[in-house]
């Protein structure tokens, strides 16, 4: 398996990348690509030639599979992608979260809120009492808090 990530860039940077990658090797020697991260491993700098752009490494809300083909017929899975490198223009603000809230396609917009189940709102005291009662029952004892059983009945 390969290690892969999604590279998301603004349209202006995408044009520069496209020109750099489509030129022949001799004319692209003065142009270079570089990516360096800061100490936290989540923010860094993306360099194209002599231009520097801020970048952030974000977790995707769900895993994306990537495939490649050798014969245009059979697909071979190459990786599970769970992170995206988001490059921004110099004046744009950095995201303040670690997880990107949207997926990669329009149907996955606000994916965490719309597609995944919410965590249940449980009272910590109730959970501790039920856990204590279950441990007591497993040890051969009886239930101390009978009102909890009526809560679940």
Coordinates of C-alpha atoms in Angstrom, one line a residue:
X1 CA 0.0 0.0 0.0
X2 CA 1.1 3.5 -0.8
X3 CA 0.8 6.5 1.5
X4 CA -1.4 9.1 -0.2
X5 CA -3.2 12.3 0.7
X6 CA -5.4 14.8 -1.2
X7 CA -3.8 18.1 -2.3
X8 CA -6.4 20.8 -2.4
X9 CA -5.2 24.1 -3.9
X10 CA -7.0 27.4 -5.0
X11 CA -7.5 27.9 -8.8
X12 CA -4.6 30.3 -9.1
X13 CA -2.1 27.9 -7.6
X14 CA -3.7 25.0 -9.6
X15 CA -2.8 26.9 -12.8
X16 CA 0.8 27.3 -11.7
X17 CA 1.0 23.6 -10.7
X18 CA -0.5 22.6 -14.1
X19 CA 2.0 24.7 -16.0
X20 CA 4.9 23.4 -13.9
X21 CA 3.9 19.7 -14.4
X22 CA 3.1 20.0 -18.1
X23 CA 6.4 21.8 -19.1
X24 CA 9.3 19.7 -20.2
X25 CA 12.1 18.8 -17.8
X26 CA 14.6 21.3 -19.1
X27 CA 12.5 24.4 -18.6
X28 CA 11.2 23.3 -15.2
X29 CA 14.6 23.1 -13.6
X30 CA 14.3 26.7 -12.3
X31 CA 10.9 25.9 -10.9
X32 CA 10.7 23.7 -7.9
X33 CA 8.1 22.3 -5.5
X34 CA 8.7 22.0 -1.8
X35 CA 6.6 21.2 1.2
X36 CA 7.8 21.8 4.8
X37 CA 5.9 21.4 8.0
X38 CA 6.3 23.2 11.3
X39 CA 6.8 21.6 14.7
X40 CA 3.2 20.7 15.3
X41 CA 3.0 18.7 12.0
X42 CA -0.4 20.2 11.0
X43 CA 0.7 23.5 9.4
X44 CA 3.4 24.3 7.0
X45 CA 4.5 26.0 3.8
X46 CA 4.0 24.9 0.2
X47 CA 6.6 26.4 -2.2
X48 CA 6.3 26.8 -5.9
X49 CA 9.4 28.4 -7.4
X50 CA 10.0 31.4 -5.2
X51 CA 6.4 31.8 -4.0
X52 CA 5.4 30.6 -0.5
X53 CA 1.8 29.6 0.4
X54 CA 0.5 28.5 3.8
X55 CA -0.7 24.9 4.1
X56 CA -2.6 22.9 6.6
X57 CA -2.9 19.1 7.1
X58 CA -6.6 18.3 7.9
X59 CA -8.3 15.0 8.7
X60 CA -11.2 14.1 6.4
X61 CA -14.5 13.2 8.0
X62 CA -14.4 9.7 6.3
X63 CA -11.9 7.5 4.6
X64 CA -11.6 7.7 0.8
X65 CA -10.3 4.8 -1.2
X66 CA -8.0 5.4 -4.1
X67 CA -7.5 3.0 -7.0
X68 CA -5.3 2.7 -10.1
X69 CA -5.4 0.6 -13.2
X70 CA -2.8 -0.9 -15.4
X71 CA -5.0 -2.0 -18.3
X72 CA -8.1 0.3 -18.1
X73 CA -10.2 -2.7 -17.1
X74 CA -9.2 -3.9 -13.6
X75 CA -8.9 -1.6 -10.7
X76 CA -6.4 -2.1 -7.9
X77 CA -6.8 -0.4 -4.6
X78 CA -3.7 1.5 -3.7
X79 CA -4.6 3.3 -0.4
X80 CA -7.1 4.5 2.1
X81 CA -6.9 8.3 2.2
X82 CA -7.8 10.0 5.5
X83 CA -6.0 13.3 5.3
X84 CA -6.0 16.4 3.0
X85 CA -3.3 19.0 2.5
X86 CA -5.1 22.3 2.0
X87 CA -3.0 25.0 0.5
X88 CA -4.3 28.6 0.9
X89 CA -3.5 32.0 -0.6
X90 CA -1.2 34.1 1.4
X91 CA -3.9 36.3 3.0
X92 CA -6.4 33.5 3.9
X93 CA -6.9 32.5 7.5
X94 CA -5.8 29.1 8.7
X95 CA -8.5 26.6 9.8
X96 CA -8.8 26.4 13.6
X97 CA -9.9 22.7 13.6
X98 CA -8.0 19.5 12.9
X99 CA -10.9 17.8 11.1
X100 CA -12.3 19.2 7.8
X101 CA -16.0 19.2 8.2
X102 CA -16.8 18.6 4.5
X103 CA -16.1 15.7 2.3
X104 CA -14.5 15.9 -1.1
X105 CA -17.7 16.0 -3.2
X106 CA -20.8 18.1 -3.0
X107 CA -23.0 15.3 -1.5
X108 CA -20.6 15.1 1.4
X109 CA -21.0 18.7 2.4
X110 CA -21.1 19.0 6.2
X111 CA -20.7 15.2 6.3
X112 CA -20.1 14.9 10.0
X113 CA -23.3 16.6 10.9
X114 CA -25.6 15.1 8.2
X115 CA -24.3 11.6 7.7
X116 CA -23.0 10.3 10.9
X117 CA -24.9 9.5 14.1
X118 CA -24.6 11.9 17.0
X119 CA -23.0 10.7 20.2
X120 CA -25.8 9.9 22.7
X121 CA -26.3 12.4 25.5
X122 CA -25.7 10.2 28.6
X123 CA -25.6 11.3 32.2
X124 CA -22.2 10.4 33.5
X125 CA -23.7 9.6 37.0
X126 CA -26.2 7.2 35.5
X127 CA -23.5 5.4 33.5
X128 CA -21.3 5.0 36.6
X129 CA -24.3 3.7 38.6
X130 CA -25.2 1.2 35.9
X131 CA -21.6 0.1 35.6
X132 CA -21.4 -0.4 39.3
X133 CA -24.6 -2.4 39.4
X134 CA -23.5 -4.6 36.5
X135 CA -20.2 -5.4 38.2
X136 CA -22.1 -6.2 41.4
X137 CA -24.4 -8.6 39.5
X138 CA -21.5 -10.2 37.7
X139 CA -19.9 -10.8 41.1
X140 CA -23.0 -12.6 42.3
X141 CA -24.6 -9.7 44.2
X142 CA -27.9 -7.9 43.8
X143 CA -28.9 -4.6 42.3
X144 CA -28.6 -1.7 44.7
X145 CA -30.4 0.9 42.5
X146 CA -33.7 -0.6 41.4
X147 CA -34.8 2.7 39.9
X148 CA -32.2 2.4 37.1
X149 CA -33.8 -0.9 36.0
X150 CA -37.2 0.8 35.7
X151 CA -35.4 3.5 33.6
X152 CA -34.3 1.0 31.0
X153 CA -37.5 -1.2 31.1

